[in-house]
Short mmCIF file of C-alpha atoms in Angstrom, two decimals:
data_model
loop_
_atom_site.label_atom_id
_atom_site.label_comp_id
_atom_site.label_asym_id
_atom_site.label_seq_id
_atom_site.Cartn_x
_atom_site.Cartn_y
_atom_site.Cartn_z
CA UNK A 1 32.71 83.67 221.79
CA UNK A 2 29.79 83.75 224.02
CA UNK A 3 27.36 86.59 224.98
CA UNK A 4 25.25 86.72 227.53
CA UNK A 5 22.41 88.53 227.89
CA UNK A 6 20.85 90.37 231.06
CA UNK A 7 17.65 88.61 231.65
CA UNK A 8 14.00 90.84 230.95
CA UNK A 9 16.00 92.76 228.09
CA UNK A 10 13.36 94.14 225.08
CA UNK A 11 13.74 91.88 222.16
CA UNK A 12 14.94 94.87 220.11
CA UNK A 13 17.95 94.93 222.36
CA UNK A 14 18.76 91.66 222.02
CA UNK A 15 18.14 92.50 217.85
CA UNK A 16 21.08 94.87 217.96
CA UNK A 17 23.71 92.87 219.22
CA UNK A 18 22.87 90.11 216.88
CA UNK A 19 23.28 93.06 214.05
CA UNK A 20 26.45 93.73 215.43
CA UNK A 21 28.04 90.69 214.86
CA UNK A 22 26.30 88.95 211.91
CA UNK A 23 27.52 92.71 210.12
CA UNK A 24 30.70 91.62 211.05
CA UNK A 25 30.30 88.24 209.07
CA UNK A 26 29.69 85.73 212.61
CA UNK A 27 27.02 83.61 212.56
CA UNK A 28 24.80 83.51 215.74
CA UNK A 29 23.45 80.49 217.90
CA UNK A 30 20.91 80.71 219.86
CA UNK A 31 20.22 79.33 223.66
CA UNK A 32 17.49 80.31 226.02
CA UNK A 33 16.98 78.87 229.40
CA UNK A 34 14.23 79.79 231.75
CA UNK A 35 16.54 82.60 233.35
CA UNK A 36 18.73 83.31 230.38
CA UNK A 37 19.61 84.49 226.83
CA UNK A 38 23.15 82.91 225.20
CA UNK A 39 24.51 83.99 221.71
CA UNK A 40 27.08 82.03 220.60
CA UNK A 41 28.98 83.88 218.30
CA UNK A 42 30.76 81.63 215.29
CA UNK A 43 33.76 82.40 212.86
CA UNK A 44 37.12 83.89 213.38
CA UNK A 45 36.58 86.28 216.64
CA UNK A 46 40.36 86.11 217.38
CA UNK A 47 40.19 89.66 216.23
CA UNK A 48 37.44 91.30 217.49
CA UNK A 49 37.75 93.39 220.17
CA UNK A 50 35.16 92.24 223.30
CA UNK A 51 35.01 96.21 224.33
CA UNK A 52 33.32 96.95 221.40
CA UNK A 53 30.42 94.94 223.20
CA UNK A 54 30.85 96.13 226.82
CA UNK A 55 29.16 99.55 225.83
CA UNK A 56 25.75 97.87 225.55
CA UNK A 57 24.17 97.85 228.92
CA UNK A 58 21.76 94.71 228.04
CA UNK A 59 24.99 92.42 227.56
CA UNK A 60 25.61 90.61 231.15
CA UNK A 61 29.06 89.26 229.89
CA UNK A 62 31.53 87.90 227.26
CA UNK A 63 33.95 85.63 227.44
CA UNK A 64 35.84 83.22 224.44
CA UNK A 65 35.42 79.83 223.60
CA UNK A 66 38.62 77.82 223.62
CA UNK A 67 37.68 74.35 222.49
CA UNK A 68 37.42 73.91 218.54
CA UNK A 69 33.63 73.17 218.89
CA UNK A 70 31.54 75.77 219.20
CA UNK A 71 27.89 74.55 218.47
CA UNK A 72 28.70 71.44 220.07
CA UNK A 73 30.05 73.20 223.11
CA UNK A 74 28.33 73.19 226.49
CA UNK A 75 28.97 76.82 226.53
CA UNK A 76 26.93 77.40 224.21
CA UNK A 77 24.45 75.66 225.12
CA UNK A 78 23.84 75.04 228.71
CA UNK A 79 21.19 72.41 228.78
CA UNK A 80 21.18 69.30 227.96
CA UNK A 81 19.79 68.65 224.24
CA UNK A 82 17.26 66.37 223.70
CA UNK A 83 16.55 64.65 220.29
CA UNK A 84 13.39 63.88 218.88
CA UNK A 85 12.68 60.92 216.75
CA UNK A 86 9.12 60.11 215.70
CA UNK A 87 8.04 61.23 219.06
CA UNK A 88 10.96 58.99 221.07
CA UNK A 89 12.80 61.45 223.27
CA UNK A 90 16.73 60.89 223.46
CA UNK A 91 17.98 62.89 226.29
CA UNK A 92 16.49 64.41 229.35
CA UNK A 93 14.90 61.84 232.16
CA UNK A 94 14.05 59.17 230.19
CA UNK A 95 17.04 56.40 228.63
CA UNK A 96 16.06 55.21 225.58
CA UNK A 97 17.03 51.61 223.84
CA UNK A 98 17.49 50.84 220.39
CA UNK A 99 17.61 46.87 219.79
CA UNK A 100 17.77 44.94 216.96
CA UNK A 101 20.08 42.56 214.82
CA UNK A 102 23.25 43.50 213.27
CA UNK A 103 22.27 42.66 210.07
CA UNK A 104 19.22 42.62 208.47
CA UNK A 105 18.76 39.10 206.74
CA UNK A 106 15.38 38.03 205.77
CA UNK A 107 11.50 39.61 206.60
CA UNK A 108 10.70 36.83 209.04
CA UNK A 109 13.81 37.50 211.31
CA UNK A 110 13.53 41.21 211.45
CA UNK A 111 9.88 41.01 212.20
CA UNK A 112 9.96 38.99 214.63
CA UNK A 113 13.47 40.58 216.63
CA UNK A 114 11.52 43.81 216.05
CA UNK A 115 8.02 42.79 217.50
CA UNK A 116 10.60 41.16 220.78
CA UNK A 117 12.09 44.08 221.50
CA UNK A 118 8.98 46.12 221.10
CA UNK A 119 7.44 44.06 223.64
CA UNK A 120 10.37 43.98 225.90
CA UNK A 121 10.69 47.76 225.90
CA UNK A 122 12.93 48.97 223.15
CA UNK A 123 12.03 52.25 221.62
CA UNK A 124 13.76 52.42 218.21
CA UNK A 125 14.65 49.24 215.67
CA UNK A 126 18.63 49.07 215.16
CA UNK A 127 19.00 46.84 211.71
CA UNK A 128 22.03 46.99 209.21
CA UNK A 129 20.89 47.14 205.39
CA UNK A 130 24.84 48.05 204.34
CA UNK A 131 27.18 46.43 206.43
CA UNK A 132 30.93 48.03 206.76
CA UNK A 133 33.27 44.70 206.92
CA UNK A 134 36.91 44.37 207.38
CA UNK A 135 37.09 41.81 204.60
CA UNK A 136 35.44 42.20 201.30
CA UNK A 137 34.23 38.74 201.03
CA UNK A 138 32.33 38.84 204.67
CA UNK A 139 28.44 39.40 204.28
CA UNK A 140 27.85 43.32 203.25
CA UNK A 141 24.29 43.40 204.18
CA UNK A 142 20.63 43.38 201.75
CA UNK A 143 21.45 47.25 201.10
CA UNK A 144 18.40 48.36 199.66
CA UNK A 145 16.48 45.12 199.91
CA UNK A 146 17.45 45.49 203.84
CA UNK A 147 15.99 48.85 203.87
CA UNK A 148 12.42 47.83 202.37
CA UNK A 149 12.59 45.10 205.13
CA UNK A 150 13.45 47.51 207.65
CA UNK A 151 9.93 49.91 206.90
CA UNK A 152 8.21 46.64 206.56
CA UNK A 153 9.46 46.23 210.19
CA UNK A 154 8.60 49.38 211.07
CA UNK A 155 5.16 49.00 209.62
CA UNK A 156 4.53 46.47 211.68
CA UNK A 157 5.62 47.33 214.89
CA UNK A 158 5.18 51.34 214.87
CA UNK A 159 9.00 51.45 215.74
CA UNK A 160 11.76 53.77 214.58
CA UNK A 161 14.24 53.00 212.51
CA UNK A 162 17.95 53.40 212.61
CA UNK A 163 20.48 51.77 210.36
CA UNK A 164 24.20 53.28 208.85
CA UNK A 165 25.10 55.02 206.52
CA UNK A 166 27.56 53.81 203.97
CA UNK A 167 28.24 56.62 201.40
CA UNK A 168 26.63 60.35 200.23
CA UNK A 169 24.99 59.20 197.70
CA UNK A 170 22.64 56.80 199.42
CA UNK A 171 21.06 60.25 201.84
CA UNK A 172 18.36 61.20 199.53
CA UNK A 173 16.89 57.47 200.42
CA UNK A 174 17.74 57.39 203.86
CA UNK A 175 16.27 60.58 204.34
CA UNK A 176 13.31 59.44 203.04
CA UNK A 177 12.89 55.91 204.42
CA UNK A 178 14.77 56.18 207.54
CA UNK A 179 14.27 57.90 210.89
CA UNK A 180 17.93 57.98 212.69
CA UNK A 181 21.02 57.98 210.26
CA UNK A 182 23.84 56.17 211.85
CA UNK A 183 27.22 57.14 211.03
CA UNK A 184 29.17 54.11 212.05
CA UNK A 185 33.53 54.49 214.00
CA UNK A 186 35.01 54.23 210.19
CA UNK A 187 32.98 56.97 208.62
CA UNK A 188 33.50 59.65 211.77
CA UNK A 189 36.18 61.05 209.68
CA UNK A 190 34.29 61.29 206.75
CA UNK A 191 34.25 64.95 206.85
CA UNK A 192 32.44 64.97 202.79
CA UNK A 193 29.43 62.50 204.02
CA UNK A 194 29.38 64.82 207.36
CA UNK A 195 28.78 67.54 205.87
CA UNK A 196 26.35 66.64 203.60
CA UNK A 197 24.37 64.85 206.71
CA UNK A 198 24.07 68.26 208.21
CA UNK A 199 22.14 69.76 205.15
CA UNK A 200 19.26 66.90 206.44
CA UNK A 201 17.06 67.58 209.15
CA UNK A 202 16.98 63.67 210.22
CA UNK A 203 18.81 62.93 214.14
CA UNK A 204 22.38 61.79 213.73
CA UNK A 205 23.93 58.94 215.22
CA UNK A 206 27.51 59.78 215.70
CA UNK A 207 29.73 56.98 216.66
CA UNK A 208 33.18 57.33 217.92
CA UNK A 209 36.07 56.34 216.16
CA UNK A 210 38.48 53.42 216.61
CA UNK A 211 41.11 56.09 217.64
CA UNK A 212 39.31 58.85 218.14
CA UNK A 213 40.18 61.25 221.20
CA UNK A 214 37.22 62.92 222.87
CA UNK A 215 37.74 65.97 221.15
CA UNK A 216 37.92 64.65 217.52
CA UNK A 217 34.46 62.74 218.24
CA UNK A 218 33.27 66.49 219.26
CA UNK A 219 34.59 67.66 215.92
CA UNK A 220 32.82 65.45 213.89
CA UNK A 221 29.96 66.37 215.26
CA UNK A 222 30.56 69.89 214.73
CA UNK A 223 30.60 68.97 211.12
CA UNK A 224 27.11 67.90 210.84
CA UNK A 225 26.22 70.62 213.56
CA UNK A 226 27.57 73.79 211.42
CA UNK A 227 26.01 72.38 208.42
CA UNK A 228 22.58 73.04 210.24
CA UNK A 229 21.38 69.95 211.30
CA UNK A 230 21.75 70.40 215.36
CA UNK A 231 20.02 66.95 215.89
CA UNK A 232 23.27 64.55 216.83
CA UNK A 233 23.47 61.41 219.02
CA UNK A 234 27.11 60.65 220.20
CA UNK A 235 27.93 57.39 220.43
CA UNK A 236 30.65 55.59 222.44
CA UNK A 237 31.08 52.25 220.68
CA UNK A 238 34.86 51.25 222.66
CA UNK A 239 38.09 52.16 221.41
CA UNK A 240 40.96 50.08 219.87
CA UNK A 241 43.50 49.90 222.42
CA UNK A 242 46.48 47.59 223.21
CA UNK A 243 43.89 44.39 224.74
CA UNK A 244 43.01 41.86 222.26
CA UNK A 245 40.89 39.94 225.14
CA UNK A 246 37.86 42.34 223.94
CA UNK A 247 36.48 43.48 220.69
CA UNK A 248 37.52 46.95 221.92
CA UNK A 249 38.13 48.86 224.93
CA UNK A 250 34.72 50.38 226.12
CA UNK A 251 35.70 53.76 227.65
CA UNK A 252 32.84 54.70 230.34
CA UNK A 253 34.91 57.55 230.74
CA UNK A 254 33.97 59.49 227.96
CA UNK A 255 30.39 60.06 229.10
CA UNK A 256 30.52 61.67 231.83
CA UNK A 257 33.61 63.32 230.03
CA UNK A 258 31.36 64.57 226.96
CA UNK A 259 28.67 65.72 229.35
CA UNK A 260 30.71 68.09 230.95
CA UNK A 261 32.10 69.29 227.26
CA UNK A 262 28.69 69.15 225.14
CA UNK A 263 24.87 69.38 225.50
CA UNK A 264 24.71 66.15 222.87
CA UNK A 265 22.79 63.61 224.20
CA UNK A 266 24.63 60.36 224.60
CA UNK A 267 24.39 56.54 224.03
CA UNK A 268 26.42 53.67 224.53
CA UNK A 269 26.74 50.57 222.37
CA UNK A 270 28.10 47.78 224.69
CA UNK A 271 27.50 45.03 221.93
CA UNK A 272 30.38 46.15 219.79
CA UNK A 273 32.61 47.54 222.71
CA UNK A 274 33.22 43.46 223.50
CA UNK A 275 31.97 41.54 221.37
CA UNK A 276 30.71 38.92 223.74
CA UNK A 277 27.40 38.42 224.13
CA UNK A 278 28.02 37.73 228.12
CA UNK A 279 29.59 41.00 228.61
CA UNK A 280 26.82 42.81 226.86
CA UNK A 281 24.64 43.02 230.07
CA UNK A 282 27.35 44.21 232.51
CA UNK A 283 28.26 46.69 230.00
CA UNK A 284 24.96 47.95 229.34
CA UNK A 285 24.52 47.89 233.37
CA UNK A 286 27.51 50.09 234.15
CA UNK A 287 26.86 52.65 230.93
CA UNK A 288 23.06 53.83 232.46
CA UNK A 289 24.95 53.81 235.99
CA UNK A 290 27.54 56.56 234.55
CA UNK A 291 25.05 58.64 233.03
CA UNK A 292 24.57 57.14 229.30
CA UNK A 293 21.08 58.64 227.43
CA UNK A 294 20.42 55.50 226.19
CA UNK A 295 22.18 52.06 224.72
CA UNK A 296 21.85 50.33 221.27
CA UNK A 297 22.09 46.63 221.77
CA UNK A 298 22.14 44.18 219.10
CA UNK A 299 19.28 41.07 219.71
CA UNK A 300 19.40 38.05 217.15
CA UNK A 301 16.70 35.46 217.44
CA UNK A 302 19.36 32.84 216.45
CA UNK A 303 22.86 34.09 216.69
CA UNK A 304 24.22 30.80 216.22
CA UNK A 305 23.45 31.20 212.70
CA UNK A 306 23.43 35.14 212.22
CA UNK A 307 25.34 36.30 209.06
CA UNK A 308 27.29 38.80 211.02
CA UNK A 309 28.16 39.40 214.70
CA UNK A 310 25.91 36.68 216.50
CA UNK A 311 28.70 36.15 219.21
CA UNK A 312 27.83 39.90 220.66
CA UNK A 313 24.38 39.33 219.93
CA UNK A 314 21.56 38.48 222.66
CA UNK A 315 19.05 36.60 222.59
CA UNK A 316 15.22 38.12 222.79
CA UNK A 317 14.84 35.94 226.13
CA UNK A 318 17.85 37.52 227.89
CA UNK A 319 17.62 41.15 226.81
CA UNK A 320 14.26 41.07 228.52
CA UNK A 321 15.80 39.96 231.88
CA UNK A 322 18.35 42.87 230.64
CA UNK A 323 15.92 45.50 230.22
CA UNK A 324 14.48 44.64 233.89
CA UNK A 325 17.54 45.28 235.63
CA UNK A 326 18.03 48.21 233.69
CA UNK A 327 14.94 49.57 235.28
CA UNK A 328 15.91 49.59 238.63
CA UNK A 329 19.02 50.50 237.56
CA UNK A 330 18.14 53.75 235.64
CA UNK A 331 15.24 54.26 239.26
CA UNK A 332 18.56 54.57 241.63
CA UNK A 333 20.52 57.46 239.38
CA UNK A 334 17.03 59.38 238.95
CA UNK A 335 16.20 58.46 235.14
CA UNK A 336 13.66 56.10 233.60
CA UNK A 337 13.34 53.34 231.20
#
């Protein structure tokens, strides 16, 4: 349910309505815009009457939320969230980039991808310390020896960090060491780890599922949203579909879709949507173009040799050429790079 407020009310106004409900056992959220006051009201409303709140003459309207989502929900939040992260805005004017390797693999090669990409424009460090593989005997990352090499990284460069998360019990340390937890397309589901990400206060990345519809992506988010934690990146990573030609299916769809649905900010990773390092750049072209927040591209100094992914990885050479078509790109839809 959503209430809102008559604009120039007295705060003590405003007070009694939230009363109201949170005596009723809803929880509120709160939006204000320039010219307006939103409550979103959360819990079981199917059976409160509205007409209890049309007596108060500071309420402008009501009206019920239909979607699942309610935090996540445009409705409830008219504007368009932006993110912080160590001073890097994600959302609003600006599209950010996070580059880096898929795998961290020894303090000489994430150094040097990280001081590339710094120099070439990317705002945040993508690096994976534990790697999710679809066969148990591929390369499963340096876990925590990946991590020390990622701060090292960051050390050096001044860059944000984001890497995935594999498992709950690893979010005391990636709280601590890390600045963006990613939750990678096999753990969206993972309503436990969810949950326990939205007791943090560190930014989210949410990526979509293999499967996952629009609105189950939304409800995941919701997860780590009604936990507390209201700092979530979506992520549209491609979708399994019935073409083989491509890693997945990259559906450009969705974010125009999701902007229309939710206030989350939203990126796009065209690296693992193909899986082709030539496609990358086209993808990456056509995702700003659409209305994408921001992309997370994978660069490998030598992804002939990379221990995982180097075909969708490019090289530090071409994602500068990338990065300077992106900003003319990102000029001619009215955002920045």
């Amino acid at each position: 349910m959503i209430i809102v407020m008559k604009p120039g009310i007295p705060a003590e106004e405003e007070l009694r309505v939230k009363s109201l409900m949170e005596g009723k056992g809803f929880q509120i959220h709160e939006s204000r815009g320039a010219n307006f006051t939103l409550f979103g009201v959360v819990g079981d409303t199917a059976a409160f009457d509205m007409n209890q709140l049309r007596v108060y003459d500071c309420i402008d309207k009501v009206m019920r939320v239909q979607e699942p989502y309610k935090r996540a929900n445009r409705m409830f939040h008219p504007e368009d969230s932006i993110v912080d992260v160590c001073g890097v805005k994600v959302g609003g004017k600006q599209i950010t980039v996070m580059a880096g390797p898929c795998s961290v693999e020894t303090r000489e090669q994430i150094i040097g991808v990280a001081e590339d990409v710094k120099q070439m424009g990317a705002a945040i460090l993508r690096g994976g310390a534990f790697k999710p593989r679809t066969s148990p005997y591929s390369f499963q990352g340096l876990q925590e020896i990946g991590l020390d090499l990622l701060k090292e990284a960051k050390a050096v460069t001044g860059l944000p960090i984001i890497t995935e998360i594999m498992s709950a019990d690893k979010i005391e340390r990636f709280v601590e060491d890390v600045d963006v937890i990613q939750v990678g397309a096999r753990n969206m589901q993972n309503f436990e780890l969810l949950k326990e990400l939205g007791k943090t206060d560190k930014p989210i990345l949410l990526k979509r599922g293999l499967s996952a519809t629009i609105e189950e992506w939304l409800m995941s988010a919701e997860y780590i949203m009604a936990g507390g934690n209201d700092s979530v990146i979506l992520c549209e990573r491609g979708i399994r579909t019935f073409e083989n030609y491509t890693r997945n299916t990259l559906d450009l769809s969705a974010i125009p879709a999701v902007k229309k649905l939710s206030h989350l900010p939203v990126v796009v990773d065209p690296s693992h949507a193909a899986g082709m390092w030539w496609m990358v750049e086209p993808l990456a072209k056509a995702a700003v173009a659409v209305g994408a927040d921001g992309l997370i591209i994978e660069v490998h100094n030598d992804p002939e040799h990379a221990l995982c992914d180097g075909a969708q990885s490019l090289k530090p050479e071409r994602f500068g050429r990338l990065m300077q078509d992106l900003k003319i790109i990102a000029g001619a839809v009215g955002r920045e790079l």
